[in-house]
Amino acid sequence: ADFTEDDQYILGLIQAAEEAVKVHINDDLDTIAENNGGCVPAPIIQAILLQIGAMYQNREIVGTKTSELPFSYLYLIRLYQNWNR
């Protein structure tokens, strides 16, 4: 409870991850939630958490080669990808 140094940074990561997933699935998260009984589906939440974790873990990497998110991220978001837009 005492460690709050990264709170603002993590809030920014949450916003960035939500926006990235929204762009990847080509749909609005609010619309998806409305169509799913008012809740964002668990696979999308997990994809957002994977994105946040990867960005937080790699926040201080400079000048080295980073890797892509695991296949599980792409699999999770493709379940809800809107191909009609």
PDB file of N, CA and C in Angstrom:
ATOM      1  N   ALA A   1       0.816  -1.196   0.000  1.00  0.00           N
ATOM      2  CA  ALA A   1       0.000   0.000   0.000  1.00  0.00           C
ATOM      3  C   ALA A   1       0.860   1.260   0.000  1.00  0.00           C
ATOM      4  N   ASP A   2       2.113   1.137   0.408  1.00  0.00           N
ATOM      5  CA  ASP A   2       2.982   2.309   0.483  1.00  0.00           C
ATOM      6  C   ASP A   2       3.619   2.658  -0.850  1.00  0.00           C
ATOM      7  N   PHE A   3       3.712   1.714  -1.759  1.00  0.00           N
ATOM      8  CA  PHE A   3       4.386   1.970  -3.031  1.00  0.00           C
ATOM      9  C   PHE A   3       3.401   2.549  -4.034  1.00  0.00           C
ATOM     10  N   THR A   4       3.515   3.835  -4.279  1.00  0.00           N
ATOM     11  CA  THR A   4       2.618   4.510  -5.213  1.00  0.00           C
ATOM     12  C   THR A   4       3.388   5.251  -6.302  1.00  0.00           C
ATOM     13  N   GLU A   5       4.687   5.044  -6.355  1.00  0.00           N
ATOM     14  CA  GLU A   5       5.553   5.779  -7.273  1.00  0.00           C
ATOM     15  C   GLU A   5       5.143   5.611  -8.743  1.00  0.00           C
ATOM     16  N   ASP A   6       4.703   4.435  -9.121  1.00  0.00           N
ATOM     17  CA  ASP A   6       4.376   4.162 -10.519  1.00  0.00           C
ATOM     18  C   ASP A   6       2.885   4.273 -10.841  1.00  0.00           C
ATOM     19  N   ASP A   7       2.076   4.707  -9.905  1.00  0.00           N
ATOM     20  CA  ASP A   7       0.627   4.731 -10.115  1.00  0.00           C
ATOM     21  C   ASP A   7       0.219   5.526 -11.351  1.00  0.00           C
ATOM     22  N   GLN A   8       0.723   6.725 -11.506  1.00  0.00           N
ATOM     23  CA  GLN A   8       0.349   7.553 -12.658  1.00  0.00           C
ATOM     24  C   GLN A   8       0.835   6.925 -13.953  1.00  0.00           C
ATOM     25  N   TYR A   9       2.025   6.349 -13.917  1.00  0.00           N
ATOM     26  CA  TYR A   9       2.560   5.672 -15.098  1.00  0.00           C
ATOM     27  C   TYR A   9       1.665   4.496 -15.486  1.00  0.00           C
ATOM     28  N   ILE A  10       1.245   3.716 -14.522  1.00  0.00           N
ATOM     29  CA  ILE A  10       0.399   2.555 -14.789  1.00  0.00           C
ATOM     30  C   ILE A  10      -0.974   2.989 -15.308  1.00  0.00           C
ATOM     31  N   LEU A  11      -1.523   4.077 -14.785  1.00  0.00           N
ATOM     32  CA  LEU A  11      -2.790   4.595 -15.308  1.00  0.00           C
ATOM     33  C   LEU A  11      -2.652   4.971 -16.785  1.00  0.00           C
ATOM     34  N   GLY A  12      -1.519   5.536 -17.141  1.00  0.00           N
ATOM     35  CA  GLY A  12      -1.252   5.849 -18.551  1.00  0.00           C
ATOM     36  C   GLY A  12      -1.141   4.588 -19.396  1.00  0.00           C
ATOM     37  N   LEU A  13      -0.524   3.551 -18.837  1.00  0.00           N
ATOM     38  CA  LEU A  13      -0.412   2.280 -19.554  1.00  0.00           C
ATOM     39  C   LEU A  13      -1.789   1.663 -19.780  1.00  0.00           C
ATOM     40  N   ILE A  14      -2.656   1.780 -18.793  1.00  0.00           N
ATOM     41  CA  ILE A  14      -4.019   1.248 -18.929  1.00  0.00           C
ATOM     42  C   ILE A  14      -4.729   1.935 -20.085  1.00  0.00           C
ATOM     43  N   GLN A  15      -4.633   3.258 -20.137  1.00  0.00           N
ATOM     44  CA  GLN A  15      -5.276   3.998 -21.224  1.00  0.00           C
ATOM     45  C   GLN A  15      -4.686   3.611 -22.575  1.00  0.00           C
ATOM     46  N   ALA A  16      -3.369   3.491 -22.635  1.00  0.00           N
ATOM     47  CA  ALA A  16      -2.710   3.128 -23.892  1.00  0.00           C
ATOM     48  C   ALA A  16      -3.102   1.720 -24.332  1.00  0.00           C
ATOM     49  N   ALA A  17      -3.148   0.786 -23.388  1.00  0.00           N
ATOM     50  CA  ALA A  17      -3.497  -0.599 -23.720  1.00  0.00           C
ATOM     51  C   ALA A  17      -4.950  -0.701 -24.187  1.00  0.00           C
ATOM     52  N   GLU A  18      -5.841   0.001 -23.516  1.00  0.00           N
ATOM     53  CA  GLU A  18      -7.245  -0.014 -23.940  1.00  0.00           C
ATOM     54  C   GLU A  18      -7.386   0.554 -25.346  1.00  0.00           C
ATOM     55  N   GLU A  19      -6.687   1.631 -25.625  1.00  0.00           N
ATOM     56  CA  GLU A  19      -6.755   2.238 -26.955  1.00  0.00           C
ATOM     57  C   GLU A  19      -6.160   1.303 -28.007  1.00  0.00           C
ATOM     58  N   ALA A  20      -5.041   0.658 -27.687  1.00  0.00           N
ATOM     59  CA  ALA A  20      -4.416  -0.278 -28.628  1.00  0.00           C
ATOM     60  C   ALA A  20      -5.340  -1.441 -28.951  1.00  0.00           C
ATOM     61  N   VAL A  21      -5.980  -1.995 -27.932  1.00  0.00           N
ATOM     62  CA  VAL A  21      -6.904  -3.110 -28.157  1.00  0.00           C
ATOM     63  C   VAL A  21      -8.098  -2.631 -28.974  1.00  0.00           C
ATOM     64  N   LYS A  22      -8.594  -1.455 -28.666  1.00  0.00           N
ATOM     65  CA  LYS A  22      -9.724  -0.889 -29.413  1.00  0.00           C
ATOM     66  C   LYS A  22      -9.371  -0.766 -30.898  1.00  0.00           C
ATOM     67  N   VAL A  23      -8.173  -0.294 -31.189  1.00  0.00           N
ATOM     68  CA  VAL A  23      -7.729  -0.160 -32.581  1.00  0.00           C
ATOM     69  C   VAL A  23      -7.555  -1.539 -33.220  1.00  0.00           C
ATOM     70  N   HIS A  24      -6.968  -2.473 -32.476  1.00  0.00           N
ATOM     71  CA  HIS A  24      -6.763  -3.826 -33.017  1.00  0.00           C
ATOM     72  C   HIS A  24      -8.076  -4.522 -33.352  1.00  0.00           C
ATOM     73  N   ILE A  25      -9.071  -4.374 -32.506  1.00  0.00           N
ATOM     74  CA  ILE A  25     -10.333  -5.074 -32.769  1.00  0.00           C
ATOM     75  C   ILE A  25     -11.260  -4.260 -33.670  1.00  0.00           C
ATOM     76  N   ASN A  26     -10.886  -3.007 -33.899  1.00  0.00           N
ATOM     77  CA  ASN A  26     -11.662  -2.133 -34.787  1.00  0.00           C
ATOM     78  C   ASN A  26     -13.090  -1.953 -34.285  1.00  0.00           C
ATOM     79  N   ASP A  27     -13.198  -1.778 -32.970  1.00  0.00           N
ATOM     80  CA  ASP A  27     -14.520  -1.583 -32.365  1.00  0.00           C
ATOM     81  C   ASP A  27     -14.333  -0.877 -31.026  1.00  0.00           C
ATOM     82  N   ASP A  28     -15.396  -0.275 -30.555  1.00  0.00           N
ATOM     83  CA  ASP A  28     -15.368   0.439 -29.289  1.00  0.00           C
ATOM     84  C   ASP A  28     -15.635  -0.527 -28.138  1.00  0.00           C
ATOM     85  N   LEU A  29     -14.874  -0.411 -27.062  1.00  0.00           N
ATOM     86  CA  LEU A  29     -15.046  -1.314 -25.924  1.00  0.00           C
ATOM     87  C   LEU A  29     -16.405  -1.129 -25.258  1.00  0.00           C
ATOM     88  N   ASP A  30     -16.929   0.079 -25.261  1.00  0.00           N
ATOM     89  CA  ASP A  30     -18.262   0.312 -24.696  1.00  0.00           C
ATOM     90  C   ASP A  30     -19.335  -0.419 -25.500  1.00  0.00           C
ATOM     91  N   THR A  31     -19.193  -0.413 -26.819  1.00  0.00           N
ATOM     92  CA  THR A  31     -20.150  -1.116 -27.679  1.00  0.00           C
ATOM     93  C   THR A  31     -20.087  -2.613 -27.434  1.00  0.00           C
ATOM     94  N   ILE A  32     -18.880  -3.135 -27.316  1.00  0.00           N
ATOM     95  CA  ILE A  32     -18.716  -4.563 -27.043  1.00  0.00           C
ATOM     96  C   ILE A  32     -19.340  -4.910 -25.698  1.00  0.00           C
ATOM     97  N   ALA A  33     -19.128  -4.060 -24.702  1.00  0.00           N
ATOM     98  CA  ALA A  33     -19.710  -4.310 -23.382  1.00  0.00           C
ATOM     99  C   ALA A  33     -21.233  -4.289 -23.449  1.00  0.00           C
ATOM    100  N   GLU A  34     -21.799  -3.320 -24.173  1.00  0.00           N
ATOM    101  CA  GLU A  34     -23.259  -3.246 -24.316  1.00  0.00           C
ATOM    102  C   GLU A  34     -23.828  -4.520 -24.942  1.00  0.00           C
ATOM    103  N   ASN A  35     -23.089  -5.069 -25.892  1.00  0.00           N
ATOM    104  CA  ASN A  35     -23.539  -6.285 -26.583  1.00  0.00           C
ATOM    105  C   ASN A  35     -23.250  -7.549 -25.778  1.00  0.00           C
ATOM    106  N   ASN A  36     -22.608  -7.382 -24.635  1.00  0.00           N
ATOM    107  CA  ASN A  36     -22.231  -8.526 -23.813  1.00  0.00           C
ATOM    108  C   ASN A  36     -22.783  -8.368 -22.393  1.00  0.00           C
ATOM    109  N   GLY A  37     -23.983  -7.883 -22.274  1.00  0.00           N
ATOM    110  CA  GLY A  37     -24.624  -7.762 -20.975  1.00  0.00           C
ATOM    111  C   GLY A  37     -24.013  -6.705 -20.070  1.00  0.00           C
ATOM    112  N   GLY A  38     -23.353  -5.710 -20.653  1.00  0.00           N
ATOM    113  CA  GLY A  38     -22.780  -4.621 -19.870  1.00  0.00           C
ATOM    114  C   GLY A  38     -21.349  -4.851 -19.414  1.00  0.00           C
ATOM    115  N   CYS A  39     -20.768  -5.971 -19.789  1.00  0.00           N
ATOM    116  CA  CYS A  39     -19.398  -6.287 -19.350  1.00  0.00           C
ATOM    117  C   CYS A  39     -18.475  -6.469 -20.551  1.00  0.00           C
ATOM    118  N   VAL A  40     -17.253  -5.996 -20.399  1.00  0.00           N
ATOM    119  CA  VAL A  40     -16.232  -6.291 -21.403  1.00  0.00           C
ATOM    120  C   VAL A  40     -15.859  -7.762 -21.227  1.00  0.00           C
ATOM    121  N   PRO A  41     -15.857  -8.542 -22.307  1.00  0.00           N
ATOM    122  CA  PRO A  41     -15.555  -9.966 -22.190  1.00  0.00           C
ATOM    123  C   PRO A  41     -14.163 -10.230 -21.612  1.00  0.00           C
ATOM    124  N   ALA A  42     -14.068 -11.314 -20.872  1.00  0.00           N
ATOM    125  CA  ALA A  42     -12.816 -11.682 -20.203  1.00  0.00           C
ATOM    126  C   ALA A  42     -11.614 -11.774 -21.150  1.00  0.00           C
ATOM    127  N   PRO A  43     -11.748 -12.311 -22.371  1.00  0.00           N
ATOM    128  CA  PRO A  43     -10.583 -12.350 -23.252  1.00  0.00           C
ATOM    129  C   PRO A  43     -10.033 -10.965 -23.590  1.00  0.00           C
ATOM    130  N   ILE A  44     -10.914  -9.989 -23.735  1.00  0.00           N
ATOM    131  CA  ILE A  44     -10.446  -8.627 -24.028  1.00  0.00           C
ATOM    132  C   ILE A  44      -9.750  -8.040 -22.804  1.00  0.00           C
ATOM    133  N   ILE A  45     -10.301  -8.257 -21.635  1.00  0.00           N
ATOM    134  CA  ILE A  45      -9.654  -7.776 -20.410  1.00  0.00           C
ATOM    135  C   ILE A  45      -8.278  -8.409 -20.267  1.00  0.00           C
ATOM    136  N   GLN A  46      -8.188  -9.710 -20.535  1.00  0.00           N
ATOM    137  CA  GLN A  46      -6.901 -10.389 -20.430  1.00  0.00           C
ATOM    138  C   GLN A  46      -5.907  -9.841 -21.449  1.00  0.00           C
ATOM    139  N   ALA A  47      -6.358  -9.540 -22.664  1.00  0.00           N
ATOM    140  CA  ALA A  47      -5.480  -8.956 -23.680  1.00  0.00           C
ATOM    141  C   ALA A  47      -4.964  -7.595 -23.219  1.00  0.00           C
ATOM    142  N   ILE A  48      -5.829  -6.799 -22.619  1.00  0.00           N
ATOM    143  CA  ILE A  48      -5.418  -5.491 -22.089  1.00  0.00           C
ATOM    144  C   ILE A  48      -4.372  -5.677 -20.990  1.00  0.00           C
ATOM    145  N   LEU A  49      -4.603  -6.637 -20.094  1.00  0.00           N
ATOM    146  CA  LEU A  49      -3.642  -6.896 -19.019  1.00  0.00           C
ATOM    147  C   LEU A  49      -2.297  -7.376 -19.562  1.00  0.00           C
ATOM    148  N   LEU A  50      -2.317  -8.218 -20.594  1.00  0.00           N
ATOM    149  CA  LEU A  50      -1.061  -8.658 -21.224  1.00  0.00           C
ATOM    150  C   LEU A  50      -0.306  -7.465 -21.801  1.00  0.00           C
ATOM    151  N   GLN A  51      -1.042  -6.570 -22.444  1.00  0.00           N
ATOM    152  CA  GLN A  51      -0.433  -5.370 -23.033  1.00  0.00           C
ATOM    153  C   GLN A  51       0.176  -4.489 -21.941  1.00  0.00           C
ATOM    154  N   ILE A  52      -0.559  -4.263 -20.869  1.00  0.00           N
ATOM    155  CA  ILE A  52      -0.067  -3.447 -19.753  1.00  0.00           C
ATOM    156  C   ILE A  52       1.189  -4.072 -19.159  1.00  0.00           C
ATOM    157  N   GLY A  53       1.137  -5.378 -18.907  1.00  0.00           N
ATOM    158  CA  GLY A  53       2.288  -6.075 -18.323  1.00  0.00           C
ATOM    159  C   GLY A  53       3.522  -5.980 -19.192  1.00  0.00           C
ATOM    160  N   ALA A  54       3.345  -6.151 -20.499  1.00  0.00           N
ATOM    161  CA  ALA A  54       4.486  -6.076 -21.413  1.00  0.00           C
ATOM    162  C   ALA A  54       5.081  -4.669 -21.443  1.00  0.00           C
ATOM    163  N   MET A  55       4.222  -3.655 -21.481  1.00  0.00           N
ATOM    164  CA  MET A  55       4.726  -2.273 -21.511  1.00  0.00           C
ATOM    165  C   MET A  55       5.411  -1.911 -20.196  1.00  0.00           C
ATOM    166  N   TYR A  56       4.855  -2.365 -19.088  1.00  0.00           N
ATOM    167  CA  TYR A  56       5.458  -2.058 -17.784  1.00  0.00           C
ATOM    168  C   TYR A  56       6.791  -2.778 -17.621  1.00  0.00           C
ATOM    169  N   GLN A  57       6.838  -4.032 -18.014  1.00  0.00           N
ATOM    170  CA  GLN A  57       8.064  -4.813 -17.886  1.00  0.00           C
ATOM    171  C   GLN A  57       9.183  -4.245 -18.749  1.00  0.00           C
ATOM    172  N   ASN A  58       8.835  -3.700 -19.897  1.00  0.00           N
ATOM    173  CA  ASN A  58       9.838  -3.190 -20.839  1.00  0.00           C
ATOM    174  C   ASN A  58       9.975  -1.673 -20.793  1.00  0.00           C
ATOM    175  N   ARG A  59       9.578  -1.041 -19.704  1.00  0.00           N
ATOM    176  CA  ARG A  59       9.562   0.418 -19.628  1.00  0.00           C
ATOM    177  C   ARG A  59      10.938   1.052 -19.635  1.00  0.00           C
ATOM    178  N   GLU A  60      11.956   0.327 -19.244  1.00  0.00           N
ATOM    179  CA  GLU A  60      13.288   0.917 -19.159  1.00  0.00           C
ATOM    180  C   GLU A  60      14.266   0.324 -20.160  1.00  0.00           C
ATOM    181  N   ILE A  61      13.766  -0.418 -21.124  1.00  0.00           N
ATOM    182  CA  ILE A  61      14.648  -1.015 -22.121  1.00  0.00           C
ATOM    183  C   ILE A  61      15.006   0.046 -23.144  1.00  0.00           C
ATOM    184  N   VAL A  62      16.308   0.290 -23.287  1.00  0.00           N
ATOM    185  CA  VAL A  62      16.795   1.279 -24.242  1.00  0.00           C
ATOM    186  C   VAL A  62      17.916   0.630 -25.044  1.00  0.00           C
ATOM    187  N   GLY A  63      17.812   0.717 -26.350  1.00  0.00           N
ATOM    188  CA  GLY A  63      18.882   0.235 -27.200  1.00  0.00           C
ATOM    189  C   GLY A  63      19.009  -1.270 -27.307  1.00  0.00           C
ATOM    190  N   THR A  64      17.992  -1.983 -26.889  1.00  0.00           N
ATOM    191  CA  THR A  64      18.018  -3.435 -27.040  1.00  0.00           C
ATOM    192  C   THR A  64      16.814  -3.869 -27.851  1.00  0.00           C
ATOM    193  N   LYS A  65      16.870  -5.065 -28.295  1.00  0.00           N
ATOM    194  CA  LYS A  65      15.790  -5.603 -29.112  1.00  0.00           C
ATOM    195  C   LYS A  65      14.641  -6.073 -28.215  1.00  0.00           C
ATOM    196  N   THR A  66      13.445  -5.564 -28.467  1.00  0.00           N
ATOM    197  CA  THR A  66      12.273  -6.012 -27.714  1.00  0.00           C
ATOM    198  C   THR A  66      11.538  -7.055 -28.536  1.00  0.00           C
ATOM    199  N   SER A  67      10.680  -7.798 -27.893  1.00  0.00           N
ATOM    200  CA  SER A  67       9.933  -8.826 -28.604  1.00  0.00           C
ATOM    201  C   SER A  67       8.454  -8.462 -28.640  1.00  0.00           C
ATOM    202  N   GLU A  68       7.764  -9.072 -29.577  1.00  0.00           N
ATOM    203  CA  GLU A  68       6.328  -8.841 -29.688  1.00  0.00           C
ATOM    204  C   GLU A  68       5.599  -9.505 -28.536  1.00  0.00           C
ATOM    205  N   LEU A  69       4.360  -9.077 -28.356  1.00  0.00           N
ATOM    206  CA  LEU A  69       3.516  -9.738 -27.366  1.00  0.00           C
ATOM    207  C   LEU A  69       3.293 -11.180 -27.795  1.00  0.00           C
ATOM    208  N   PRO A  70       3.064 -12.055 -26.856  1.00  0.00           N
ATOM    209  CA  PRO A  70       2.859 -13.456 -27.219  1.00  0.00           C
ATOM    210  C   PRO A  70       1.625 -13.659 -28.091  1.00  0.00           C
ATOM    211  N   PHE A  71       1.611 -14.780 -28.790  1.00  0.00           N
ATOM    212  CA  PHE A  71       0.497 -15.133 -29.663  1.00  0.00           C
ATOM    213  C   PHE A  71      -0.828 -15.062 -28.925  1.00  0.00           C
ATOM    214  N   SER A  72      -0.818 -15.344 -27.644  1.00  0.00           N
ATOM    215  CA  SER A  72      -2.066 -15.342 -26.886  1.00  0.00           C
ATOM    216  C   SER A  72      -2.770 -13.990 -26.956  1.00  0.00           C
ATOM    217  N   TYR A  73      -2.015 -12.892 -26.992  1.00  0.00           N
ATOM    218  CA  TYR A  73      -2.611 -11.564 -27.118  1.00  0.00           C
ATOM    219  C   TYR A  73      -3.402 -11.466 -28.421  1.00  0.00           C
ATOM    220  N   LEU A  74      -2.755 -11.838 -29.529  1.00  0.00           N
ATOM    221  CA  LEU A  74      -3.429 -11.763 -30.819  1.00  0.00           C
ATOM    222  C   LEU A  74      -4.626 -12.700 -30.873  1.00  0.00           C
ATOM    223  N   TYR A  75      -4.485 -13.876 -30.335  1.00  0.00           N
ATOM    224  CA  TYR A  75      -5.599 -14.811 -30.323  1.00  0.00           C
ATOM    225  C   TYR A  75      -6.790 -14.230 -29.562  1.00  0.00           C
ATOM    226  N   LEU A  76      -6.528 -13.644 -28.410  1.00  0.00           N
ATOM    227  CA  LEU A  76      -7.601 -13.100 -27.578  1.00  0.00           C
ATOM    228  C   LEU A  76      -8.341 -11.963 -28.263  1.00  0.00           C
ATOM    229  N   ILE A  77      -7.607 -11.057 -28.889  1.00  0.00           N
ATOM    230  CA  ILE A  77      -8.293  -9.915 -29.507  1.00  0.00           C
ATOM    231  C   ILE A  77      -8.974 -10.301 -30.810  1.00  0.00           C
ATOM    232  N   ARG A  78      -8.425 -11.289 -31.503  1.00  0.00           N
ATOM    233  CA  ARG A  78      -9.057 -11.701 -32.772  1.00  0.00           C
ATOM    234  C   ARG A  78     -10.417 -12.356 -32.550  1.00  0.00           C
ATOM    235  N   LEU A  79     -10.659 -12.841 -31.347  1.00  0.00           N
ATOM    236  CA  LEU A  79     -11.977 -13.401 -31.047  1.00  0.00           C
ATOM    237  C   LEU A  79     -13.078 -12.352 -31.198  1.00  0.00           C
ATOM    238  N   TYR A  80     -12.716 -11.080 -31.048  1.00  0.00           N
ATOM    239  CA  TYR A  80     -13.702  -9.986 -31.069  1.00  0.00           C
ATOM    240  C   TYR A  80     -13.429  -8.970 -32.166  1.00  0.00           C
ATOM    241  N   GLN A  81     -12.534  -9.294 -33.084  1.00  0.00           N
ATOM    242  CA  GLN A  81     -12.193  -8.337 -34.130  1.00  0.00           C
ATOM    243  C   GLN A  81     -13.380  -8.090 -35.050  1.00  0.00           C
ATOM    244  N   ASN A  82     -13.656  -6.822 -35.302  1.00  0.00           N
ATOM    245  CA  ASN A  82     -14.755  -6.409 -36.162  1.00  0.00           C
ATOM    246  C   ASN A  82     -14.211  -6.211 -37.571  1.00  0.00           C
ATOM    247  N   TRP A  83     -14.515  -7.132 -38.457  1.00  0.00           N
ATOM    248  CA  TRP A  83     -14.008  -7.080 -39.843  1.00  0.00           C
ATOM    249  C   TRP A  83     -14.928  -6.256 -40.744  1.00  0.00           C
ATOM    250  N   ASN A  84     -16.041  -5.785 -40.220  1.00  0.00           N
ATOM    251  CA  ASN A  84     -17.014  -5.063 -41.036  1.00  0.00           C
ATOM    252  C   ASN A  84     -16.794  -3.562 -41.082  1.00  0.00           C
ATOM    253  N   ARG A  85     -15.876  -3.046 -40.334  1.00  0.00           N
ATOM    254  CA  ARG A  85     -15.667  -1.591 -40.292  1.00  0.00           C
ATOM    255  C   ARG A  85     -14.570  -1.177 -41.210  1.00  0.00           C
TER     256      ARG A  85
END
